[in-house]
Every structure is written in structure tokens, then in C-alpha cells.
Amino acid sequence: MLSVSSSLRSWKENLPTMYNQQPTTAIKAENIFKSYSLQKQKTFKEFLPALIGGKQTKINFNALSGINFELLKGQSLGILGRNGSGKSTLLKLIAGVTKPSDGRITVNGKVAPLIELGAGFHPELTGRENVYLNGSILGIRKKAMDQLYPEIVEFAELEDFMDEPIKFYSSGMYMRLAFSVAVAETPDILLVDEILAVGDQRFQKKCLKRMGEFIKKGSTLVMVSHQPEQLEKYCNKGLFLDKSKQIFFGDIDEALKFYEKSQI
């Protein structure tokens, strides 16, 4: 039986053949800009005199500037860059959490955002109740969740704790449950933002295996990671960002070279 790694290598090698007939766009970014307003004064004592005196109170911060790329269905994109380069902001734009200040982003398909795991969990509710709550947020109907529930619990390895309020969960238990809900269904597009440090090493391997299974089924992957070996293994395209600007988009091996140079 082929290992997940060898299967992924075969998948990456055959991708151009698989999609050379009628390629379908999964994600397209067209001259994307994203900016935020930051408070210039640090305290209210500084802010009030500045406001009364008609001085500048806000500073414009560009989180992303001029991002352009197109990702086809079934391709996998690794986003690289130093901290603060705009990687997570770009994922949030793809997920629809926020909108671009300028430009256009097109996303075709159901998105599973593994960005802020457990956003929407309520500490006073039990694990069971939170599974259904989070599932509804992700667009999973109750009847479908009834069928998925046993697999979610088994994957999270929390069979004995599902009727306890999650405020009593450890951080590892919390993240395992959140991850299990997020990957309960096979998504068209999977967004992963440095969240594969959930649980112990054995559980991390389970997460990576599940991600590899999605890829083999044809899901499009967009992944942010500071681990080059993960990006090389799971991605065939790379996007390197530096200080909010796009420096390179293309083959993952070339993108990794840009990233390695930035670390010197």
C-alpha cells in the first residue's frame, strides 16, 4: 500500500495532466489591497488634545498591497513570509472573514477555514452542544451532523468528555475538538494557518493524514506554515510575501528559496 507521502508526490507530478483539459479556478486574487486604521496616540490623555487641536489621530496601515494570483481546483498553495507580512490577513480574505479595501477576490466552492479553531465555541456549553453549534456556523445541517458526530468524537479522542462543559477542557482537548469539527466534511477549499500544533505528536500526524486525504480527493489547499518541509510536501504552488507585498508566485520550490533568503 502506498504511503500518504508517496501518494502526494504522485498526485503533484500528475497534476498538470489532471487539469490540462478544462481547468477550474478555485481562488483568484486581482490586485488585492487591505488596509487598517491604527490609533496614532497611545493613551486617551494624548488622544483628546490631538482631537481638539485638529491633529492627525489615525495612521493608515497596509496589511496587503497588490496581491495577484490564480489557483486552480485541486492545486495547493503554500503562503510564506516573515511574521507581519500579511499571510493570515490573506487567509481571512479568502475565508470571507474580512473584505479587501480594494481589488477583487473570487472563491469558488465550500471553504473550511482552519484559521482560528474554536471561534464560536461557548465555554458554558458541553462538548456535544458545541459540536452542533460550531457545525451550524460552518453550514452543516443537523441531520448531516447527526451522522458525522460519532466520527468527530472518535477523531478528537474525547469520548469520555463530550457531556462536560468545555470550560473544563485543557487547551489541547479544546483544539482537538475544534479541529475535528472543522474537518468533519470534505471541503472544496481547505485553509490552514499554523494550527497543526494541536495535541501531541501522534494527534498532529492524524491531522496531517486527514489533510493529505482531502488533497487526494481533489480539495484545494491554502496553507500558511513556517515549516518548509510541510509546504514542500503538501503544496505545488508558493506565494512569498514581504512587508505586505507580493514578491513571488509560482512553483513551491522557487518560493521556498525566496523564503530561505529572507531568513538570512
PDB file of C-alpha atoms in Angstrom:
ATOM      1  CA  MET A   1       0.000   0.000   0.000  1.00  0.00           C
ATOM      2  CA  LEU A   2       1.307   3.462  -0.917  1.00  0.00           C
ATOM      3  CA  SER A   3       2.107   5.820   1.954  1.00  0.00           C
ATOM      4  CA  VAL A   4       0.458   9.238   2.187  1.00  0.00           C
ATOM      5  CA  SER A   5       3.799  10.860   1.253  1.00  0.00           C
ATOM      6  CA  SER A   6       4.335   8.755  -1.898  1.00  0.00           C
ATOM      7  CA  SER A   7       0.709   9.235  -2.924  1.00  0.00           C
ATOM      8  CA  LEU A   8       1.052  13.009  -2.559  1.00  0.00           C
ATOM      9  CA  ARG A   9       4.239  13.012  -4.647  1.00  0.00           C
ATOM     10  CA  SER A  10       2.441  11.087  -7.383  1.00  0.00           C
ATOM     11  CA  TRP A  11      -0.509  13.497  -7.153  1.00  0.00           C
ATOM     12  CA  LYS A  12       1.780  16.541  -7.519  1.00  0.00           C
ATOM     13  CA  GLU A  13       3.565  15.036 -10.533  1.00  0.00           C
ATOM     14  CA  ASN A  14       0.294  14.226 -12.331  1.00  0.00           C
ATOM     15  CA  LEU A  15      -1.486  17.498 -11.541  1.00  0.00           C
ATOM     16  CA  PRO A  16      -0.811  19.231 -14.916  1.00  0.00           C
ATOM     17  CA  THR A  17      -2.255  16.206 -16.745  1.00  0.00           C
ATOM     18  CA  MET A  18      -5.247  16.027 -14.430  1.00  0.00           C
ATOM     19  CA  TYR A  19      -6.245  19.635 -15.106  1.00  0.00           C
ATOM     20  CA  ASN A  20      -4.982  20.300 -18.645  1.00  0.00           C
ATOM     21  CA  GLN A  21      -8.417  19.927 -20.264  1.00  0.00           C
ATOM     22  CA  GLN A  22     -10.730  22.431 -18.603  1.00  0.00           C
ATOM     23  CA  PRO A  23      -9.051  23.904 -15.539  1.00  0.00           C
ATOM     24  CA  THR A  24     -11.416  25.424 -12.989  1.00  0.00           C
ATOM     25  CA  THR A  25     -10.402  28.407 -10.914  1.00  0.00           C
ATOM     26  CA  ALA A  26     -10.702  27.804  -7.180  1.00  0.00           C
ATOM     27  CA  ILE A  27      -9.299  31.145  -5.963  1.00  0.00           C
ATOM     28  CA  LYS A  28      -8.380  34.271  -7.880  1.00  0.00           C
ATOM     29  CA  ALA A  29      -6.923  37.439  -6.357  1.00  0.00           C
ATOM     30  CA  GLU A  30      -6.904  40.530  -8.549  1.00  0.00           C
ATOM     31  CA  ASN A  31      -4.814  43.463  -7.320  1.00  0.00           C
ATOM     32  CA  ILE A  32      -5.845  42.974  -3.687  1.00  0.00           C
ATOM     33  CA  PHE A  33      -5.213  45.706  -1.114  1.00  0.00           C
ATOM     34  CA  LYS A  34      -6.139  45.563   2.568  1.00  0.00           C
ATOM     35  CA  SER A  35      -5.580  48.465   4.935  1.00  0.00           C
ATOM     36  CA  TYR A  36      -6.444  49.220   8.545  1.00  0.00           C
ATOM     37  CA  SER A  37      -6.623  52.434  10.540  1.00  0.00           C
ATOM     38  CA  LEU A  38      -4.376  52.469  13.605  1.00  0.00           C
ATOM     39  CA  GLN A  39      -4.645  54.880  16.505  1.00  0.00           C
ATOM     40  CA  LYS A  40      -1.676  57.260  16.480  1.00  0.00           C
ATOM     41  CA  GLN A  41      -1.921  58.263  20.136  1.00  0.00           C
ATOM     42  CA  LYS A  42      -1.226  55.584  22.729  1.00  0.00           C
ATOM     43  CA  THR A  43      -3.479  56.879  25.518  1.00  0.00           C
ATOM     44  CA  PHE A  44      -6.734  58.828  25.865  1.00  0.00           C
ATOM     45  CA  LYS A  45      -4.740  61.607  27.549  1.00  0.00           C
ATOM     46  CA  GLU A  46      -2.744  62.006  24.327  1.00  0.00           C
ATOM     47  CA  PHE A  47      -5.731  61.428  22.041  1.00  0.00           C
ATOM     48  CA  LEU A  48      -8.087  64.112  23.415  1.00  0.00           C
ATOM     49  CA  PRO A  49      -5.755  67.129  22.941  1.00  0.00           C
ATOM     50  CA  ALA A  50      -4.878  65.876  19.450  1.00  0.00           C
ATOM     51  CA  LEU A  51      -8.568  65.545  18.549  1.00  0.00           C
ATOM     52  CA  ILE A  52      -9.442  69.015  19.893  1.00  0.00           C
ATOM     53  CA  GLY A  53      -6.400  70.530  18.193  1.00  0.00           C
ATOM     54  CA  GLY A  54      -7.333  69.020  14.838  1.00  0.00           C
ATOM     55  CA  LYS A  55      -4.191  66.910  14.676  1.00  0.00           C
ATOM     56  CA  GLN A  56      -3.921  63.536  12.982  1.00  0.00           C
ATOM     57  CA  THR A  57      -5.284  60.774  15.212  1.00  0.00           C
ATOM     58  CA  LYS A  58      -5.091  57.779  12.895  1.00  0.00           C
ATOM     59  CA  ILE A  59      -2.411  56.150  10.765  1.00  0.00           C
ATOM     60  CA  ASN A  60      -3.185  54.045   7.700  1.00  0.00           C
ATOM     61  CA  PHE A  61      -1.531  50.601   7.778  1.00  0.00           C
ATOM     62  CA  ASN A  62      -1.329  48.485   4.633  1.00  0.00           C
ATOM     63  CA  ALA A  63      -1.608  44.798   5.535  1.00  0.00           C
ATOM     64  CA  LEU A  64      -1.633  43.696   1.877  1.00  0.00           C
ATOM     65  CA  SER A  65      -0.597  45.595  -1.242  1.00  0.00           C
ATOM     66  CA  GLY A  66      -1.158  44.498  -4.830  1.00  0.00           C
ATOM     67  CA  ILE A  67      -1.705  40.738  -4.464  1.00  0.00           C
ATOM     68  CA  ASN A  68      -2.350  38.820  -7.695  1.00  0.00           C
ATOM     69  CA  PHE A  69      -2.594  35.060  -8.171  1.00  0.00           C
ATOM     70  CA  GLU A  70      -4.859  32.338  -9.526  1.00  0.00           C
ATOM     71  CA  LEU A  71      -5.141  28.879  -8.005  1.00  0.00           C
ATOM     72  CA  LEU A  72      -6.812  26.069  -9.917  1.00  0.00           C
ATOM     73  CA  LYS A  73      -9.097  23.453  -8.424  1.00  0.00           C
ATOM     74  CA  GLY A  74      -7.026  20.707  -6.795  1.00  0.00           C
ATOM     75  CA  GLN A  75      -3.833  22.764  -6.578  1.00  0.00           C
ATOM     76  CA  SER A  76      -2.191  23.510  -3.233  1.00  0.00           C
ATOM     77  CA  LEU A  77      -0.696  26.850  -2.282  1.00  0.00           C
ATOM     78  CA  GLY A  78       1.856  27.490   0.433  1.00  0.00           C
ATOM     79  CA  ILE A  79       1.982  31.096   1.661  1.00  0.00           C
ATOM     80  CA  LEU A  80       5.371  32.108   3.011  1.00  0.00           C
ATOM     81  CA  GLY A  81       6.805  35.201   4.626  1.00  0.00           C
ATOM     82  CA  ARG A  82       8.128  36.613   7.850  1.00  0.00           C
ATOM     83  CA  ASN A  83       5.816  37.492  10.722  1.00  0.00           C
ATOM     84  CA  GLY A  84       3.675  40.508   9.837  1.00  0.00           C
ATOM     85  CA  SER A  85       3.979  40.042   6.079  1.00  0.00           C
ATOM     86  CA  GLY A  86       0.208  39.603   5.581  1.00  0.00           C
ATOM     87  CA  LYS A  87      -0.173  35.806   5.397  1.00  0.00           C
ATOM     88  CA  SER A  88      -3.009  35.443   7.901  1.00  0.00           C
ATOM     89  CA  THR A  89      -4.760  38.524   6.525  1.00  0.00           C
ATOM     90  CA  LEU A  90      -4.813  36.917   3.081  1.00  0.00           C
ATOM     91  CA  LEU A  91      -6.322  33.719   4.515  1.00  0.00           C
ATOM     92  CA  LYS A  92      -9.055  35.749   6.202  1.00  0.00           C
ATOM     93  CA  LEU A  93      -9.858  37.433   2.881  1.00  0.00           C
ATOM     94  CA  ILE A  94     -10.169  34.031   1.194  1.00  0.00           C
ATOM     95  CA  ALA A  95     -12.344  32.765   4.061  1.00  0.00           C
ATOM     96  CA  GLY A  96     -14.619  35.795   3.781  1.00  0.00           C
ATOM     97  CA  VAL A  97     -13.938  36.880   7.371  1.00  0.00           C
ATOM     98  CA  THR A  98     -12.996  40.314   6.061  1.00  0.00           C
ATOM     99  CA  LYS A  99     -13.184  42.084   2.700  1.00  0.00           C
ATOM    100  CA  PRO A 100     -10.414  43.727   0.659  1.00  0.00           C
ATOM    101  CA  SER A 101     -10.099  47.500   0.809  1.00  0.00           C
ATOM    102  CA  ASP A 102      -9.509  47.459  -2.937  1.00  0.00           C
ATOM    103  CA  GLY A 103      -9.289  44.816  -5.654  1.00  0.00           C
ATOM    104  CA  ARG A 104     -11.276  41.644  -6.084  1.00  0.00           C
ATOM    105  CA  ILE A 105     -11.042  38.117  -4.707  1.00  0.00           C
ATOM    106  CA  THR A 106     -13.071  35.259  -6.199  1.00  0.00           C
ATOM    107  CA  VAL A 107     -13.569  31.996  -4.289  1.00  0.00           C
ATOM    108  CA  ASN A 108     -15.404  29.064  -5.882  1.00  0.00           C
ATOM    109  CA  GLY A 109     -16.502  26.273  -3.541  1.00  0.00           C
ATOM    110  CA  LYS A 110     -17.160  25.464   0.101  1.00  0.00           C
ATOM    111  CA  VAL A 111     -14.371  26.701   2.373  1.00  0.00           C
ATOM    112  CA  ALA A 112     -13.168  25.027   5.581  1.00  0.00           C
ATOM    113  CA  PRO A 113     -11.125  27.688   7.418  1.00  0.00           C
ATOM    114  CA  LEU A 114      -8.710  26.184   9.946  1.00  0.00           C
ATOM    115  CA  ILE A 115      -7.649  29.671  10.983  1.00  0.00           C
ATOM    116  CA  GLU A 116      -8.973  30.389  14.467  1.00  0.00           C
ATOM    117  CA  LEU A 117     -10.066  26.993  15.702  1.00  0.00           C
ATOM    118  CA  GLY A 118     -12.981  27.047  18.082  1.00  0.00           C
ATOM    119  CA  ALA A 119     -14.087  30.584  17.227  1.00  0.00           C
ATOM    120  CA  GLY A 120     -17.761  30.193  18.059  1.00  0.00           C
ATOM    121  CA  PHE A 121     -17.365  27.637  20.839  1.00  0.00           C
ATOM    122  CA  HIS A 122     -19.164  28.607  24.049  1.00  0.00           C
ATOM    123  CA  PRO A 123     -17.357  27.743  27.302  1.00  0.00           C
ATOM    124  CA  GLU A 124     -20.566  27.069  29.232  1.00  0.00           C
ATOM    125  CA  LEU A 125     -21.864  24.534  26.699  1.00  0.00           C
ATOM    126  CA  THR A 126     -20.824  20.896  26.637  1.00  0.00           C
ATOM    127  CA  GLY A 127     -18.563  19.399  24.010  1.00  0.00           C
ATOM    128  CA  ARG A 128     -21.588  17.775  22.379  1.00  0.00           C
ATOM    129  CA  GLU A 129     -23.531  21.056  22.264  1.00  0.00           C
ATOM    130  CA  ASN A 130     -20.541  22.924  20.868  1.00  0.00           C
ATOM    131  CA  VAL A 131     -20.090  20.367  18.090  1.00  0.00           C
ATOM    132  CA  TYR A 132     -23.615  21.094  16.851  1.00  0.00           C
ATOM    133  CA  LEU A 133     -23.225  24.836  17.397  1.00  0.00           C
ATOM    134  CA  ASN A 134     -19.931  25.029  15.508  1.00  0.00           C
ATOM    135  CA  GLY A 135     -21.270  22.744  12.800  1.00  0.00           C
ATOM    136  CA  SER A 136     -24.192  25.095  12.184  1.00  0.00           C
ATOM    137  CA  ILE A 137     -21.749  28.018  11.902  1.00  0.00           C
ATOM    138  CA  LEU A 138     -19.832  26.012   9.289  1.00  0.00           C
ATOM    139  CA  GLY A 139     -23.073  25.369   7.393  1.00  0.00           C
ATOM    140  CA  ILE A 140     -23.555  21.709   8.348  1.00  0.00           C
ATOM    141  CA  ARG A 141     -27.231  20.776   8.786  1.00  0.00           C
ATOM    142  CA  LYS A 142     -28.347  18.953  11.934  1.00  0.00           C
ATOM    143  CA  LYS A 143     -29.265  15.765  10.089  1.00  0.00           C
ATOM    144  CA  ALA A 144     -25.808  15.654   8.497  1.00  0.00           C
ATOM    145  CA  MET A 145     -24.193  16.437  11.856  1.00  0.00           C
ATOM    146  CA  ASP A 146     -26.070  13.549  13.471  1.00  0.00           C
ATOM    147  CA  GLN A 147     -24.277  11.249  11.043  1.00  0.00           C
ATOM    148  CA  LEU A 148     -20.890  12.966  11.403  1.00  0.00           C
ATOM    149  CA  TYR A 149     -20.964  13.228  15.205  1.00  0.00           C
ATOM    150  CA  PRO A 150     -19.585   9.745  16.066  1.00  0.00           C
ATOM    151  CA  GLU A 151     -16.636  10.220  13.690  1.00  0.00           C
ATOM    152  CA  ILE A 152     -15.920  13.691  15.097  1.00  0.00           C
ATOM    153  CA  VAL A 153     -15.808  12.362  18.663  1.00  0.00           C
ATOM    154  CA  GLU A 154     -13.654   9.404  17.669  1.00  0.00           C
ATOM    155  CA  PHE A 155     -11.206  11.607  15.758  1.00  0.00           C
ATOM    156  CA  ALA A 156     -10.939  14.044  18.689  1.00  0.00           C
ATOM    157  CA  GLU A 157     -10.457  11.137  21.116  1.00  0.00           C
ATOM    158  CA  LEU A 158     -12.811  12.763  23.626  1.00  0.00           C
ATOM    159  CA  GLU A 159     -15.464  10.067  24.063  1.00  0.00           C
ATOM    160  CA  ASP A 160     -15.498  10.416  27.865  1.00  0.00           C
ATOM    161  CA  PHE A 161     -15.725  14.205  27.927  1.00  0.00           C
ATOM    162  CA  MET A 162     -18.411  15.202  25.415  1.00  0.00           C
ATOM    163  CA  ASP A 163     -21.055  15.900  28.065  1.00  0.00           C
ATOM    164  CA  GLU A 164     -18.764  18.159  30.102  1.00  0.00           C
ATOM    165  CA  PRO A 165     -18.681  21.962  29.636  1.00  0.00           C
ATOM    166  CA  ILE A 166     -15.656  22.835  27.523  1.00  0.00           C
ATOM    167  CA  LYS A 167     -14.557  25.427  30.087  1.00  0.00           C
ATOM    168  CA  PHE A 168     -13.112  22.416  31.914  1.00  0.00           C
ATOM    169  CA  TYR A 169     -11.191  21.223  28.829  1.00  0.00           C
ATOM    170  CA  SER A 170      -7.447  21.628  28.560  1.00  0.00           C
ATOM    171  CA  SER A 171      -6.195  23.743  25.645  1.00  0.00           C
ATOM    172  CA  GLY A 172      -5.187  20.556  23.812  1.00  0.00           C
ATOM    173  CA  MET A 173      -8.636  18.983  24.231  1.00  0.00           C
ATOM    174  CA  TYR A 174     -10.297  22.212  23.073  1.00  0.00           C
ATOM    175  CA  MET A 175      -8.177  22.432  19.919  1.00  0.00           C
ATOM    176  CA  ARG A 176      -8.605  18.743  19.105  1.00  0.00           C
ATOM    177  CA  LEU A 177     -12.387  19.063  19.222  1.00  0.00           C
ATOM    178  CA  ALA A 178     -12.362  22.248  17.163  1.00  0.00           C
ATOM    179  CA  PHE A 179     -10.115  20.675  14.513  1.00  0.00           C
ATOM    180  CA  SER A 180     -12.283  17.552  14.369  1.00  0.00           C
ATOM    181  CA  VAL A 181     -15.433  19.604  13.731  1.00  0.00           C
ATOM    182  CA  ALA A 182     -13.712  21.745  11.094  1.00  0.00           C
ATOM    183  CA  VAL A 183     -12.584  18.704   9.075  1.00  0.00           C
ATOM    184  CA  ALA A 184     -15.770  16.665   9.507  1.00  0.00           C
ATOM    185  CA  GLU A 185     -16.728  17.138   5.860  1.00  0.00           C
ATOM    186  CA  THR A 186     -14.533  17.135   2.776  1.00  0.00           C
ATOM    187  CA  PRO A 187     -14.209  20.812   1.737  1.00  0.00           C
ATOM    188  CA  ASP A 188     -13.672  22.241  -1.726  1.00  0.00           C
ATOM    189  CA  ILE A 189     -11.074  24.595  -0.260  1.00  0.00           C
ATOM    190  CA  LEU A 190      -9.102  23.989   2.930  1.00  0.00           C
ATOM    191  CA  LEU A 191      -7.390  26.936   4.653  1.00  0.00           C
ATOM    192  CA  VAL A 192      -4.711  26.075   7.207  1.00  0.00           C
ATOM    193  CA  ASP A 193      -2.974  28.715   9.321  1.00  0.00           C
ATOM    194  CA  GLU A 194      -0.290  27.330  11.635  1.00  0.00           C
ATOM    195  CA  ILE A 195      -2.807  25.244  13.576  1.00  0.00           C
ATOM    196  CA  LEU A 196      -1.200  21.856  13.133  1.00  0.00           C
ATOM    197  CA  ALA A 197       0.352  22.052  16.577  1.00  0.00           C
ATOM    198  CA  VAL A 198      -2.809  20.658  18.150  1.00  0.00           C
ATOM    199  CA  GLY A 199      -2.335  17.910  20.694  1.00  0.00           C
ATOM    200  CA  ASP A 200       0.672  15.632  20.882  1.00  0.00           C
ATOM    201  CA  GLN A 201       2.807  14.354  18.006  1.00  0.00           C
ATOM    202  CA  ARG A 202       0.544  11.382  17.376  1.00  0.00           C
ATOM    203  CA  PHE A 203      -2.506  13.632  17.000  1.00  0.00           C
ATOM    204  CA  GLN A 204      -0.561  16.004  14.749  1.00  0.00           C
ATOM    205  CA  LYS A 205       0.137  13.069  12.434  1.00  0.00           C
ATOM    206  CA  LYS A 206      -3.590  12.307  12.365  1.00  0.00           C
ATOM    207  CA  CYS A 207      -4.293  15.914  11.362  1.00  0.00           C
ATOM    208  CA  LEU A 208      -1.712  15.847   8.578  1.00  0.00           C
ATOM    209  CA  LYS A 209      -3.009  12.496   7.348  1.00  0.00           C
ATOM    210  CA  ARG A 210      -6.567  13.885   7.182  1.00  0.00           C
ATOM    211  CA  MET A 211      -5.275  16.894   5.264  1.00  0.00           C
ATOM    212  CA  GLY A 212      -3.479  14.581   2.833  1.00  0.00           C
ATOM    213  CA  GLU A 213      -6.699  12.623   2.303  1.00  0.00           C
ATOM    214  CA  PHE A 214      -8.536  15.826   1.388  1.00  0.00           C
ATOM    215  CA  ILE A 215      -5.845  16.694  -1.149  1.00  0.00           C
ATOM    216  CA  LYS A 216      -6.073  13.269  -2.775  1.00  0.00           C
ATOM    217  CA  LYS A 217      -9.850  13.718  -3.055  1.00  0.00           C
ATOM    218  CA  GLY A 218      -9.286  16.933  -5.027  1.00  0.00           C
ATOM    219  CA  SER A 219      -9.639  19.625  -2.366  1.00  0.00           C
ATOM    220  CA  THR A 220      -7.740  22.849  -2.936  1.00  0.00           C
ATOM    221  CA  LEU A 221      -5.308  23.624  -0.102  1.00  0.00           C
ATOM    222  CA  VAL A 222      -4.024  27.011   1.043  1.00  0.00           C
ATOM    223  CA  MET A 223      -1.515  26.625   3.843  1.00  0.00           C
ATOM    224  CA  VAL A 224       0.497  29.022   5.991  1.00  0.00           C
ATOM    225  CA  SER A 225       3.442  27.477   7.792  1.00  0.00           C
ATOM    226  CA  HIS A 226       6.950  28.329   8.958  1.00  0.00           C
ATOM    227  CA  GLN A 227       7.960  24.701   8.377  1.00  0.00           C
ATOM    228  CA  PRO A 228       9.379  24.443   4.814  1.00  0.00           C
ATOM    229  CA  GLU A 229       9.248  20.640   4.839  1.00  0.00           C
ATOM    230  CA  GLN A 230       5.459  20.715   5.321  1.00  0.00           C
ATOM    231  CA  LEU A 231       4.955  23.183   2.483  1.00  0.00           C
ATOM    232  CA  GLU A 232       7.246  21.216   0.167  1.00  0.00           C
ATOM    233  CA  LYS A 233       5.356  18.003   0.960  1.00  0.00           C
ATOM    234  CA  TYR A 234       1.788  19.268   0.579  1.00  0.00           C
ATOM    235  CA  CYS A 235       1.996  22.216  -1.834  1.00  0.00           C
ATOM    236  CA  ASN A 236       2.877  22.625  -5.510  1.00  0.00           C
ATOM    237  CA  LYS A 237       2.485  26.410  -5.662  1.00  0.00           C
ATOM    238  CA  GLY A 238       4.067  29.046  -3.455  1.00  0.00           C
ATOM    239  CA  LEU A 239       3.324  32.691  -2.678  1.00  0.00           C
ATOM    240  CA  PHE A 240       6.061  34.659  -0.941  1.00  0.00           C
ATOM    241  CA  LEU A 241       5.086  37.902   0.813  1.00  0.00           C
ATOM    242  CA  ASP A 242       7.357  40.538   2.293  1.00  0.00           C
ATOM    243  CA  LYS A 243       6.141  43.625   4.154  1.00  0.00           C
ATOM    244  CA  SER A 244       2.598  43.159   2.771  1.00  0.00           C
ATOM    245  CA  LYS A 245       3.789  42.955  -0.861  1.00  0.00           C
ATOM    246  CA  GLN A 246       3.826  40.001  -3.233  1.00  0.00           C
ATOM    247  CA  ILE A 247       7.401  39.128  -4.173  1.00  0.00           C
ATOM    248  CA  PHE A 248       6.880  35.802  -5.923  1.00  0.00           C
ATOM    249  CA  PHE A 249       4.108  33.445  -7.039  1.00  0.00           C
ATOM    250  CA  GLY A 250       4.895  30.185  -8.780  1.00  0.00           C
ATOM    251  CA  ASP A 251       6.490  26.817  -8.118  1.00  0.00           C
ATOM    252  CA  ILE A 252       6.775  25.959  -4.407  1.00  0.00           C
ATOM    253  CA  ASP A 253      10.480  25.118  -4.699  1.00  0.00           C
ATOM    254  CA  GLU A 254      11.251  28.601  -6.014  1.00  0.00           C
ATOM    255  CA  ALA A 255       9.053  30.225  -3.364  1.00  0.00           C
ATOM    256  CA  LEU A 256      10.964  28.345  -0.653  1.00  0.00           C
ATOM    257  CA  LYS A 257      14.232  29.772  -1.991  1.00  0.00           C
ATOM    258  CA  PHE A 258      12.868  33.304  -1.535  1.00  0.00           C
ATOM    259  CA  TYR A 259      11.773  32.410   1.983  1.00  0.00           C
ATOM    260  CA  GLU A 260      15.159  30.922   2.896  1.00  0.00           C
ATOM    261  CA  LYS A 261      16.936  34.066   1.687  1.00  0.00           C
ATOM    262  CA  SER A 262      14.648  36.212   3.848  1.00  0.00           C
ATOM    263  CA  GLN A 263      15.761  34.301   6.945  1.00  0.00           C
ATOM    264  CA  ILE A 264      19.437  35.182   6.496  1.00  0.00           C
TER     265      ILE A 264
END
